[in-house]
Short mmCIF file of C-alpha atoms in Angstrom, two decimals:
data_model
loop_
_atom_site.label_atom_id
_atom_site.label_comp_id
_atom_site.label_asym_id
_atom_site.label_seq_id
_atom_site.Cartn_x
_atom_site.Cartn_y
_atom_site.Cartn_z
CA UNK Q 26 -5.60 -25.87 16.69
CA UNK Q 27 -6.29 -23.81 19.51
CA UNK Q 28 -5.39 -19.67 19.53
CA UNK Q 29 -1.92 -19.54 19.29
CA UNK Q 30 -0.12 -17.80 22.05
CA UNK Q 31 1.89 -14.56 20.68
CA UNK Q 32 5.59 -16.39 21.54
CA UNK Q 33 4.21 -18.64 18.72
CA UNK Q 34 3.32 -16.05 16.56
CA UNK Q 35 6.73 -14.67 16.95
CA UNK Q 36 8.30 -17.50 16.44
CA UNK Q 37 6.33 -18.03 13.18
CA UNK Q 38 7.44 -14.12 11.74
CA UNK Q 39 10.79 -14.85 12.63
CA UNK Q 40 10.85 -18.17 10.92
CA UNK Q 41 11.77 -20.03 13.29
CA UNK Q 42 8.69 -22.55 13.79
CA UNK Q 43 8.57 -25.88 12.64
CA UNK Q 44 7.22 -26.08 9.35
CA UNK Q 45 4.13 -28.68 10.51
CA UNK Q 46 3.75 -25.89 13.14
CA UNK Q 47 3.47 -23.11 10.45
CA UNK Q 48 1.57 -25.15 8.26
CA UNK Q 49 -0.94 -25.61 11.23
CA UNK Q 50 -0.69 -21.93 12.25
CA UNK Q 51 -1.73 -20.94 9.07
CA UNK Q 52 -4.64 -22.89 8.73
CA UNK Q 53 -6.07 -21.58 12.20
CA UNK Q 54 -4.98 -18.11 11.07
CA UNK Q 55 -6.95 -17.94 8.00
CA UNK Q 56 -10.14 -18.78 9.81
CA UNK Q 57 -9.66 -16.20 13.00
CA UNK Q 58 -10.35 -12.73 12.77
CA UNK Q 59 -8.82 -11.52 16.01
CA UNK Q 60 -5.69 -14.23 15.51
CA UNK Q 61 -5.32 -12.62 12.21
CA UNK Q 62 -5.38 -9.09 13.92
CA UNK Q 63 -2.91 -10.36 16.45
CA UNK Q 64 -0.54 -11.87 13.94
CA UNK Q 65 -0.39 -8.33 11.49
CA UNK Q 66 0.54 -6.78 14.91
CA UNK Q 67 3.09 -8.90 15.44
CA UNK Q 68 4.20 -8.81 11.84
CA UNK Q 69 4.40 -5.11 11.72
CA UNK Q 70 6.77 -5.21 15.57
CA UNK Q 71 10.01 -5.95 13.21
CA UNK Q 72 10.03 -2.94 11.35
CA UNK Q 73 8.47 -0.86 13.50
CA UNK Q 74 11.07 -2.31 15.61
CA UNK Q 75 13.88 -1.21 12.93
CA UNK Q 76 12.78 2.20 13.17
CA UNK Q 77 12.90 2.51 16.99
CA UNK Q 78 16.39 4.40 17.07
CA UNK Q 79 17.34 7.16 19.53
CA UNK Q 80 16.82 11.19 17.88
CA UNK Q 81 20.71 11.09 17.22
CA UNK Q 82 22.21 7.86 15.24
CA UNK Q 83 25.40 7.14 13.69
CA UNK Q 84 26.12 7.64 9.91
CA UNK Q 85 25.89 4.04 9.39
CA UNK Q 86 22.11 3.87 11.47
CA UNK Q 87 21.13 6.39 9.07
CA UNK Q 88 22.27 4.64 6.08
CA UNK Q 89 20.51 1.40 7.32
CA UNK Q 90 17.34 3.00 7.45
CA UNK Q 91 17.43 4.46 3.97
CA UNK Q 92 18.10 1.17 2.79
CA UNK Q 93 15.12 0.15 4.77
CA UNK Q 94 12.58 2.85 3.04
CA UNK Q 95 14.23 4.88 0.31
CA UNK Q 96 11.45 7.21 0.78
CA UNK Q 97 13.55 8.74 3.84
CA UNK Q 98 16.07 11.33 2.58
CA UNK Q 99 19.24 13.59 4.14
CA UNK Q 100 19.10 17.20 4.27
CA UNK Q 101 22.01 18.66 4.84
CA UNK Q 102 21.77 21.71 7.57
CA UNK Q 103 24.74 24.37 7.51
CA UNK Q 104 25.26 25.77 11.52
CA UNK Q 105 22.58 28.21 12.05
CA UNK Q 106 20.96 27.20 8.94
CA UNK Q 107 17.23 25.51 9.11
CA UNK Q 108 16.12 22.39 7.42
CA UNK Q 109 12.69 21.28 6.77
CA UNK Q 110 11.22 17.54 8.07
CA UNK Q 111 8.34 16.71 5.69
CA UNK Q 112 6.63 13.85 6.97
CA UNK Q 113 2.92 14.20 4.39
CA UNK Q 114 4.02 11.04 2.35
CA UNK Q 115 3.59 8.94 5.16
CA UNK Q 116 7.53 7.98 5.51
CA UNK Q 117 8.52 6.92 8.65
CA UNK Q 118 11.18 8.88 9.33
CA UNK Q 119 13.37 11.59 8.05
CA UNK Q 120 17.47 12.41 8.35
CA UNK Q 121 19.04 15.62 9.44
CA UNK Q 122 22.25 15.89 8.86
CA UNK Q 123 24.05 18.69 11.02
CA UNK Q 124 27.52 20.04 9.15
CA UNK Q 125 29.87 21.19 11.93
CA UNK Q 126 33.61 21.53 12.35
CA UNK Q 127 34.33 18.38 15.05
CA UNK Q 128 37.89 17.77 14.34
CA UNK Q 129 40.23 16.74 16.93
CA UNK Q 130 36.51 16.63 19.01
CA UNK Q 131 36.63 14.09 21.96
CA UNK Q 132 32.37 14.78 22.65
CA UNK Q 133 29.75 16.11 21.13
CA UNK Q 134 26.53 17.78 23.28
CA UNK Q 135 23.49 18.56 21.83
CA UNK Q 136 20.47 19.63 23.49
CA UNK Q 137 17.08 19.99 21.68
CA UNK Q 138 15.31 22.93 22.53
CA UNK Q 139 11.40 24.48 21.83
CA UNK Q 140 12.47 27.61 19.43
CA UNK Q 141 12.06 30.04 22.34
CA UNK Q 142 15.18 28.01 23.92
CA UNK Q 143 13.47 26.25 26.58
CA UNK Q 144 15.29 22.85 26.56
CA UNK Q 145 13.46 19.76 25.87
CA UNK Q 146 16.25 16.80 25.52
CA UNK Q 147 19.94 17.04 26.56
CA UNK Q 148 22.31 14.10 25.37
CA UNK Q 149 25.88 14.48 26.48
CA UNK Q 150 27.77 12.03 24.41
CA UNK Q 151 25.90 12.25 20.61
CA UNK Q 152 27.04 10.21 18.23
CA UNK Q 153 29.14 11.94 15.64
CA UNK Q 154 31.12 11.72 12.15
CA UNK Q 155 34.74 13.39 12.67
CA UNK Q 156 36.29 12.86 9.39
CA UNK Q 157 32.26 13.92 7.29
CA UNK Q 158 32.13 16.58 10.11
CA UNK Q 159 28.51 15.58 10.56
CA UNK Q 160 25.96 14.82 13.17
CA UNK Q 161 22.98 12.78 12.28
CA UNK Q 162 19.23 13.45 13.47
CA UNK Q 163 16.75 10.70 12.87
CA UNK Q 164 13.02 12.58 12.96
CA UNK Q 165 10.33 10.29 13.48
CA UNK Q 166 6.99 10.23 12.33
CA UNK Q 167 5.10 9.45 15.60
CA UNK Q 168 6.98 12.43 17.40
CA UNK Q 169 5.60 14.86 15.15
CA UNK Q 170 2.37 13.05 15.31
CA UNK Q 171 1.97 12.80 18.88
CA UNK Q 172 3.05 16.61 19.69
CA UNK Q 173 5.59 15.15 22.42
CA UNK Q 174 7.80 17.55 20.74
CA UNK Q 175 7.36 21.06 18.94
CA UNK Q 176 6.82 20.85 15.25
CA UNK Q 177 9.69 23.62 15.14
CA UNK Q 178 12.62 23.12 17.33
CA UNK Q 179 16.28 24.10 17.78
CA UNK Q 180 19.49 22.09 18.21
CA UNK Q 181 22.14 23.69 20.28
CA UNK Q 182 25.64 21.85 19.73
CA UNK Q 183 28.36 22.06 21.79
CA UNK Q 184 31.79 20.57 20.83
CA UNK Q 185 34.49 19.29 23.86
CA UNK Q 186 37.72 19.20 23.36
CA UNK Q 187 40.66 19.19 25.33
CA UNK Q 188 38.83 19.96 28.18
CA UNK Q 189 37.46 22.96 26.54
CA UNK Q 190 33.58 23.33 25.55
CA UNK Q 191 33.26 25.64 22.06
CA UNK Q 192 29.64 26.41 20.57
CA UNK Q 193 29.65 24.48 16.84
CA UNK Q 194 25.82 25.96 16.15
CA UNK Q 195 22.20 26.26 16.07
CA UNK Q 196 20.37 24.66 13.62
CA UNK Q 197 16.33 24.72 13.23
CA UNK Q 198 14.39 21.65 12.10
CA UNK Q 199 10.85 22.32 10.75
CA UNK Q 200 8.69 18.89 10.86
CA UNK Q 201 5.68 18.90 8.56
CA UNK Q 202 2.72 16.46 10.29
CA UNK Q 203 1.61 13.27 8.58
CA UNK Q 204 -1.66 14.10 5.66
CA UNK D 13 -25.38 -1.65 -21.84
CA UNK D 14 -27.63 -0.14 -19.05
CA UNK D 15 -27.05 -0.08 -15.08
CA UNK D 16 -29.09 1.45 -12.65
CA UNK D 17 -29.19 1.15 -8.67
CA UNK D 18 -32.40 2.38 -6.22
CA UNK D 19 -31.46 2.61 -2.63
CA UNK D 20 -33.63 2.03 -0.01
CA UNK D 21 -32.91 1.49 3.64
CA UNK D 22 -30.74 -2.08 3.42
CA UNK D 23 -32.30 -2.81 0.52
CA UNK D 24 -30.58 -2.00 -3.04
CA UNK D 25 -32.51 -2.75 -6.17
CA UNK D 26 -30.59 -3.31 -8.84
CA UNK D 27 -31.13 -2.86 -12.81
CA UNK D 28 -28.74 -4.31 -15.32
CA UNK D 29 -28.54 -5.61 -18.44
CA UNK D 30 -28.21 -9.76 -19.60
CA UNK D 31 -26.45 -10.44 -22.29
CA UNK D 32 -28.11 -13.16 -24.79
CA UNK D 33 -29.79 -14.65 -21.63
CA UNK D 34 -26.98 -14.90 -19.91
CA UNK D 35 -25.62 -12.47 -17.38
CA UNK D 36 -22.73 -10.22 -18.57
CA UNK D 37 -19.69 -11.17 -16.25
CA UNK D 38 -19.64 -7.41 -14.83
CA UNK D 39 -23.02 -7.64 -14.20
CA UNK D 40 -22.14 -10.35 -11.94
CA UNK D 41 -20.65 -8.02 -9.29
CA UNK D 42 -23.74 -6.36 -8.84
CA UNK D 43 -26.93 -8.62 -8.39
CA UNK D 44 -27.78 -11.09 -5.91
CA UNK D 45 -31.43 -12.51 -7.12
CA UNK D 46 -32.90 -12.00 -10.51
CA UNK D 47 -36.07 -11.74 -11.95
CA UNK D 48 -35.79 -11.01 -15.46
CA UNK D 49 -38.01 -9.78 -18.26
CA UNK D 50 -37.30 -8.57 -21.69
CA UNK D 51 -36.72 -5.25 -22.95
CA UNK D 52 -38.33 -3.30 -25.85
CA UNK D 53 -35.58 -2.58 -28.13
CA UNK D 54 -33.16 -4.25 -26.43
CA UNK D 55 -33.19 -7.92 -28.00
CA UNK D 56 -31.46 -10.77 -27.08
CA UNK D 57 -30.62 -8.33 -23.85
CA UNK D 58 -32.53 -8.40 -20.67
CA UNK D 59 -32.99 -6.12 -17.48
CA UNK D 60 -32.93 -7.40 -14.14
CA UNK D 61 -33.46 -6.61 -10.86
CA UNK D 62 -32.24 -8.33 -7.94
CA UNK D 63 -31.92 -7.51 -3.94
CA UNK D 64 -29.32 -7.28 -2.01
CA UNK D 65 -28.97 -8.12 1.80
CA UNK D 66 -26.98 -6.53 4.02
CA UNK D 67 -24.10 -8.42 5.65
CA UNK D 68 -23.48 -8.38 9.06
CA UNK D 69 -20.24 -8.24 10.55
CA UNK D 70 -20.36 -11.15 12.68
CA UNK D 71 -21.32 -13.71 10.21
CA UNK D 72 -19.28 -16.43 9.71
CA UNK D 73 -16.75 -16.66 6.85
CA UNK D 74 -18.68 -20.06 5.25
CA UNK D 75 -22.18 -17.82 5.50
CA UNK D 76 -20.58 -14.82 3.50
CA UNK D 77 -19.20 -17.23 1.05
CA UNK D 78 -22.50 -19.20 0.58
CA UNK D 79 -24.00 -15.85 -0.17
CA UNK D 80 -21.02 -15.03 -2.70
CA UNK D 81 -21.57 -18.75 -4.56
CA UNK D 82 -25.63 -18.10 -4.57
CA UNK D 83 -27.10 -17.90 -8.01
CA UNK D 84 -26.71 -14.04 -9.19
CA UNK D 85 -23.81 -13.41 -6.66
CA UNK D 86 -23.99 -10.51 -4.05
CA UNK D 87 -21.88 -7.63 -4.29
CA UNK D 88 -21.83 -6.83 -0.21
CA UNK D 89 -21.18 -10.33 0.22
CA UNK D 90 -18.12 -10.65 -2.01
CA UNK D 91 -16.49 -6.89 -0.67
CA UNK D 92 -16.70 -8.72 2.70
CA UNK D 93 -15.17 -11.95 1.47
CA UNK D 94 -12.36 -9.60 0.28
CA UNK D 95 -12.56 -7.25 3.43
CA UNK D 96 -12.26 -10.77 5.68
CA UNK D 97 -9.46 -12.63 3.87
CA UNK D 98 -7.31 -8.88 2.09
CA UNK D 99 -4.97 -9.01 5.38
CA UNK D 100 -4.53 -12.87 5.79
CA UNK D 101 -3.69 -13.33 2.44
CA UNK D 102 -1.54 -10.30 2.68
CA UNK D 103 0.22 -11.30 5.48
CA UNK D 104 0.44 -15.20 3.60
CA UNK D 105 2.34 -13.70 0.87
CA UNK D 106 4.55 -10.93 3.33
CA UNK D 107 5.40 -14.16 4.85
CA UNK D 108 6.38 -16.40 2.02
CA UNK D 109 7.80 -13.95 -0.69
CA UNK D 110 8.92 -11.15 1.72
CA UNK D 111 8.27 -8.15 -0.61
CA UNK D 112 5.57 -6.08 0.01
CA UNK D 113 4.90 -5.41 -3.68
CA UNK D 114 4.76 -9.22 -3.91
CA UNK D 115 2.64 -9.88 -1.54
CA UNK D 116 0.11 -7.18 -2.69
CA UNK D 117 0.03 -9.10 -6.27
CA UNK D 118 -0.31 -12.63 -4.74
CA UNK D 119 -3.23 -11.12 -2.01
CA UNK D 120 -4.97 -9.65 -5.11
CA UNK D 121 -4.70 -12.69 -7.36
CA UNK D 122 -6.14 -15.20 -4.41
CA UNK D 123 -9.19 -13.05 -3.91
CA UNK D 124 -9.86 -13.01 -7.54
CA UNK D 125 -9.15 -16.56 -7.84
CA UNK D 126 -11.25 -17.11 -4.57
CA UNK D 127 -14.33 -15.35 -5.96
CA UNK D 128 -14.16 -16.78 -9.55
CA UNK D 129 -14.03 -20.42 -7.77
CA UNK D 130 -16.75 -19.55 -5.80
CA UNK D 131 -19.56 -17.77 -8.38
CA UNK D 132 -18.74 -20.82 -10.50
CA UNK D 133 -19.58 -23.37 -7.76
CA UNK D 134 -16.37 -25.03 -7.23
CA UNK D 135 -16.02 -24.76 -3.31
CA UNK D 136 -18.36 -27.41 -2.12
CA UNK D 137 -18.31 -27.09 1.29
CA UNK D 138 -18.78 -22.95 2.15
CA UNK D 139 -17.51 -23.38 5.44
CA UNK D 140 -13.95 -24.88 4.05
CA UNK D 141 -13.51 -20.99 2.52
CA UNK D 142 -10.32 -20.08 4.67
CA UNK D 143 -8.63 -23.74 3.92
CA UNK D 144 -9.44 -22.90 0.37
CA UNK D 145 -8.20 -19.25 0.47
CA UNK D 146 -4.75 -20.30 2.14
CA UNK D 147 -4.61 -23.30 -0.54
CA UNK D 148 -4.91 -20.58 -3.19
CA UNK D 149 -2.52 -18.33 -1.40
CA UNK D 150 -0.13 -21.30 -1.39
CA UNK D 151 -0.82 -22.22 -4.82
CA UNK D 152 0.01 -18.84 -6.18
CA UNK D 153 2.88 -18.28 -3.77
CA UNK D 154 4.78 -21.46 -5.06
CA UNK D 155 3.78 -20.25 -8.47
CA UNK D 156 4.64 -16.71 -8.25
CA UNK D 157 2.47 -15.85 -10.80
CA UNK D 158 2.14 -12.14 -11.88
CA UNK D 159 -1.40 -10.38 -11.42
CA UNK D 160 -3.98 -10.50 -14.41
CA UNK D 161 -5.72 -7.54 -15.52
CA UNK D 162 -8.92 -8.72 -15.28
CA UNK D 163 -11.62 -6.56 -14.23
CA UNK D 164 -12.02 -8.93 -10.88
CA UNK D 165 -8.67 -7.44 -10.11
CA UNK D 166 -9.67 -3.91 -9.85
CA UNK D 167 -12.02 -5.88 -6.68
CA UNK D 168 -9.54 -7.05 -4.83
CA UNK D 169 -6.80 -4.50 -5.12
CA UNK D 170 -8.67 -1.64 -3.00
CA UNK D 171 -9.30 -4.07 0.10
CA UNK D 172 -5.52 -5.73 -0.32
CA UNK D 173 -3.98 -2.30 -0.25
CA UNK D 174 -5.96 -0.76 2.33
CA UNK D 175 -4.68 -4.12 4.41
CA UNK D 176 -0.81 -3.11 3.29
CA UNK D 177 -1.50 0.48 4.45
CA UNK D 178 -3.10 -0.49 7.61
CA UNK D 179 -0.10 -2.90 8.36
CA UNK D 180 2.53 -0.39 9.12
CA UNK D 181 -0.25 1.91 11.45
CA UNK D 182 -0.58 -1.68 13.70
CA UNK D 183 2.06 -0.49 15.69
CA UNK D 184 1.92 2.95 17.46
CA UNK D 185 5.85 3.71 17.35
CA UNK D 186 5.43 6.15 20.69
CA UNK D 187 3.85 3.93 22.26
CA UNK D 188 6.39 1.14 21.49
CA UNK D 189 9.66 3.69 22.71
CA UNK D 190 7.78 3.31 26.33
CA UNK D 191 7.46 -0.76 25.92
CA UNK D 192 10.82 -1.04 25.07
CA UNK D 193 12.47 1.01 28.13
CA UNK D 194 10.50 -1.57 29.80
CA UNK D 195 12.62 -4.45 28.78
CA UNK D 196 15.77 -4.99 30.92
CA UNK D 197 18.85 -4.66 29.62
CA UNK D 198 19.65 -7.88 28.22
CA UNK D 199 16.51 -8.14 26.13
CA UNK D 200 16.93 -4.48 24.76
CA UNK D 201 20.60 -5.63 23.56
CA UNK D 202 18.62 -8.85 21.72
CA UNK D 203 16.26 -6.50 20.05
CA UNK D 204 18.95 -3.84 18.96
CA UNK D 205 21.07 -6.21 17.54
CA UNK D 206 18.44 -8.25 15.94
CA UNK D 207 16.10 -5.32 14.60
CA UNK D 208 18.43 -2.90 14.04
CA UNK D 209 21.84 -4.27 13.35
CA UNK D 210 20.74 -7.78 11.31
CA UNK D 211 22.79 -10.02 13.65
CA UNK D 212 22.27 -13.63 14.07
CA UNK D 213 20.91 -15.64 16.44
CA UNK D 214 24.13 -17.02 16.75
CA UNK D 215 26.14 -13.65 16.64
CA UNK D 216 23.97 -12.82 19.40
CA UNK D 217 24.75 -15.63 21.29
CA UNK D 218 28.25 -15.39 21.39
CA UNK D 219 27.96 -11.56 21.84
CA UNK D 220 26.07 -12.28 24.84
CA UNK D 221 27.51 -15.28 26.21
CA UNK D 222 24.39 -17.16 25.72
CA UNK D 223 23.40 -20.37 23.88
CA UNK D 224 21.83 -19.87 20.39
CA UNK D 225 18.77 -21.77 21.05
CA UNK D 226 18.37 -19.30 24.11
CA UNK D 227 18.50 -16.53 22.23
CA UNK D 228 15.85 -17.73 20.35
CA UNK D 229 13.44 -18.15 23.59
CA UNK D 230 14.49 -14.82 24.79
CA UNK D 231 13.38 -13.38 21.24
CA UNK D 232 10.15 -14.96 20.92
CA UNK D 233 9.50 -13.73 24.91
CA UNK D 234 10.60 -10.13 24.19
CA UNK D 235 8.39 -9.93 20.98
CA UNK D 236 5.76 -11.50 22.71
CA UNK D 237 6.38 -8.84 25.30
CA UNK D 238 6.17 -5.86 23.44
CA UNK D 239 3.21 -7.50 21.62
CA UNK D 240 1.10 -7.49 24.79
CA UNK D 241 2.67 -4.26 25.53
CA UNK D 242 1.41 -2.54 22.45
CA UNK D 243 -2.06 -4.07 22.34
CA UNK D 244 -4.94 -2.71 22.65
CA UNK D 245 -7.26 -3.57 25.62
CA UNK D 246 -9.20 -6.45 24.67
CA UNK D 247 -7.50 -7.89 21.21
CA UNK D 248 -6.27 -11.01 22.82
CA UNK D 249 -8.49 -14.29 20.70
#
């Protein structure tokens, strides 16, 4: 067979090729380099995919992606408190989890800001945990790699309710690179 | 037992010892020609020296192998058979047993198996070497066997796990954040819900008002998409 095109490599990782077809794939794909190089790209887009989630995620988001790599764990951050995002063993991502009062809370802003204040990333409508009184931060390993961010940055989290805004906290995140 | 190694240039000479005439299976990794002669002192065992050529990149896959099945072996030869084929079988057995650790253990045990089949002659045709590594791989797979111990492991696990750590590094997550705001809406909504929320095609579907079978085309174009997106210039076969 000829190079496959990548819709047919994607087809093949997401098992949905014909089994002839895979057969066949498999055969051309043990005797091509660069098909080979193509195909562990394409194998490696699902998780990579997986871990592709927005800096704040739902309780459940952060559960999935535990179950995902049980190398990721939770620290717990009390307002005004710091927490520490270790990133050396090569894990993919890591889980803040902010502890603030947000009951009776219609929306929750948090903007991320360098630790001299200067803001970085506003989100106006964060997902957050009422009843665990909890927002969760998902810290990801190329962010700290690629320096788009500080490695030491601040949350500022603002709570709306009632038409009123109330300051729930600061809380400082330390991210330690990738060995 | 006695093992020595002189480097010069491209050229490695080799010293080892033969065991009653015959050449001591860990010897085997390690010499490509032999010329023996006997050893004061050291009766029925032998030294030998052998060569060993360098291997070049672009060779192909039946020339590396024919150099692995030559009389005497060749050690560069064999950690390129196992450089060349560590990430197909490793992405075989990813494929076909889905765990990671599983796949690891079936890469390993195909290499082994490859380069036992191939000192002892049994591939007849060099250039059939990937058919005969993915009928291995398939072999084991339906087997499931677990790994041996054998010394031929410890070979094959270094170039199989460097494969498994390279796999997750293929993708530059940055880099995929910007290929995905690229996608329009629609296909972003196939990709959460399939990547990140474990819906079905057909969950998808009726989420989306679409057809399951289009869903399916969409997918394949999106991942395509992000494929090319993520690439780096000049990989496309």
């Amino acid at each position: 067979m000829s190079h496959p095109g990548t819709e047919t490599l994607a087809a093949y990782w997401l098992r949905e090729l014909s089994e002839p077809d895979a057969l066949a794939l498999e055969e051309h794909l043990f005797g091509c380099e660069p098909c080979t190089a193509a195909s562990a790209r394409m194998a490696a887009l699902p998780r990579a995919l997986a871990f592709a989630v927005p800096p704040l995620i739902t309780t459940a988001e952060a559960a999935r992606l535990q179950a995902l790599d049980p190398r990721i764990v939770r620290t717990r951050i009390a307002p005004d408190g710091r927490g520490v995002a270790d990133f050396s063993s090569g894990v993919p991502a890591q889980l803040m989890v902010l502890e603030a009062d947000l009951r009776d809370v219609e929306r929750v802003e948090v903007t991320l800001c360098a630790r001299d204040g200067t803001p970085l990333l506003p989100s106006r409508d964060a997902p957050f945990d009422a009843e665990a009184g909890t927002l969760t931060v998902a810290c990801r390993d190329y962010y700290v790699k690629s320096g788009v961010f500080p490695l030491e940055i601040t949350l500022q989290v603002e709570a709306i309710a009632s038409g009123q805004r109330r300051p729930v906290g600061t809380f400082e995140i330390d991210h330690i690179r990738p060995v | 037992m006695f093992s020595r190694s002189l480097k010069q240039g491209m050229t490695t000479l080799s010293f080892g010892v033969l065991d009653g005439g015959k050449r001591a299976p860990e010897r085997r990794l390690h010499h490509v020609s032999t010329v023996a002669a006997p050893v004061a002192g050291a009766a029925p065992e032998w030294y030998s020296a052998s060569v060993d050529l360098p291997v070049h990149e672009g060779e192909p896959d039946g020339a590396v192998a024919l150099r692995v099945a030559a009389p005497g072996g060749d050690p560069r030869a064999e950690a390129e058979l196992c450089r060349r084929f560590a990430r197909r079988a490793l992405l075989y057995g990813l494929k076909h047993l889905g765990s990671p650790a599983a796949a690891e253990d079936l890469a390993q045990e195909a290499l082994v198996t490859v380069l036992l089949a191939l000192r002892e002659g049994k591939l007849r045709e060099a250039d059939q070497i990937a058919s005969f590594v993915l009928g291995t791989c398939r072999t084991l797979a339906l087997a499931q066997r677990r790994k041996s111990a054998r010394r031929e492991a410890l070979l094959a696990r270094e170039p199989v796990q460097q494969a498994a750590e390279q796999l997750p590094r293929e993708v530059d997550g940055q880099r995929l954040q910007g290929c995905l705001e690229k996608l329009g809406e629609r296909e972003q909504a196939i990709v959460v819900m399939t990547f990140q929320q474990d819906h079905s095609a057909e969950a998808i579907a009726e989420a989306l008002g679409l057809s399951t079978g289009n869903v399916r085309v969409l997918r394949h174009r999106t991942l395509a998409r992000l494929h090319a997106c993520i690439e780096p210039p000049g990989a496309t076969p």
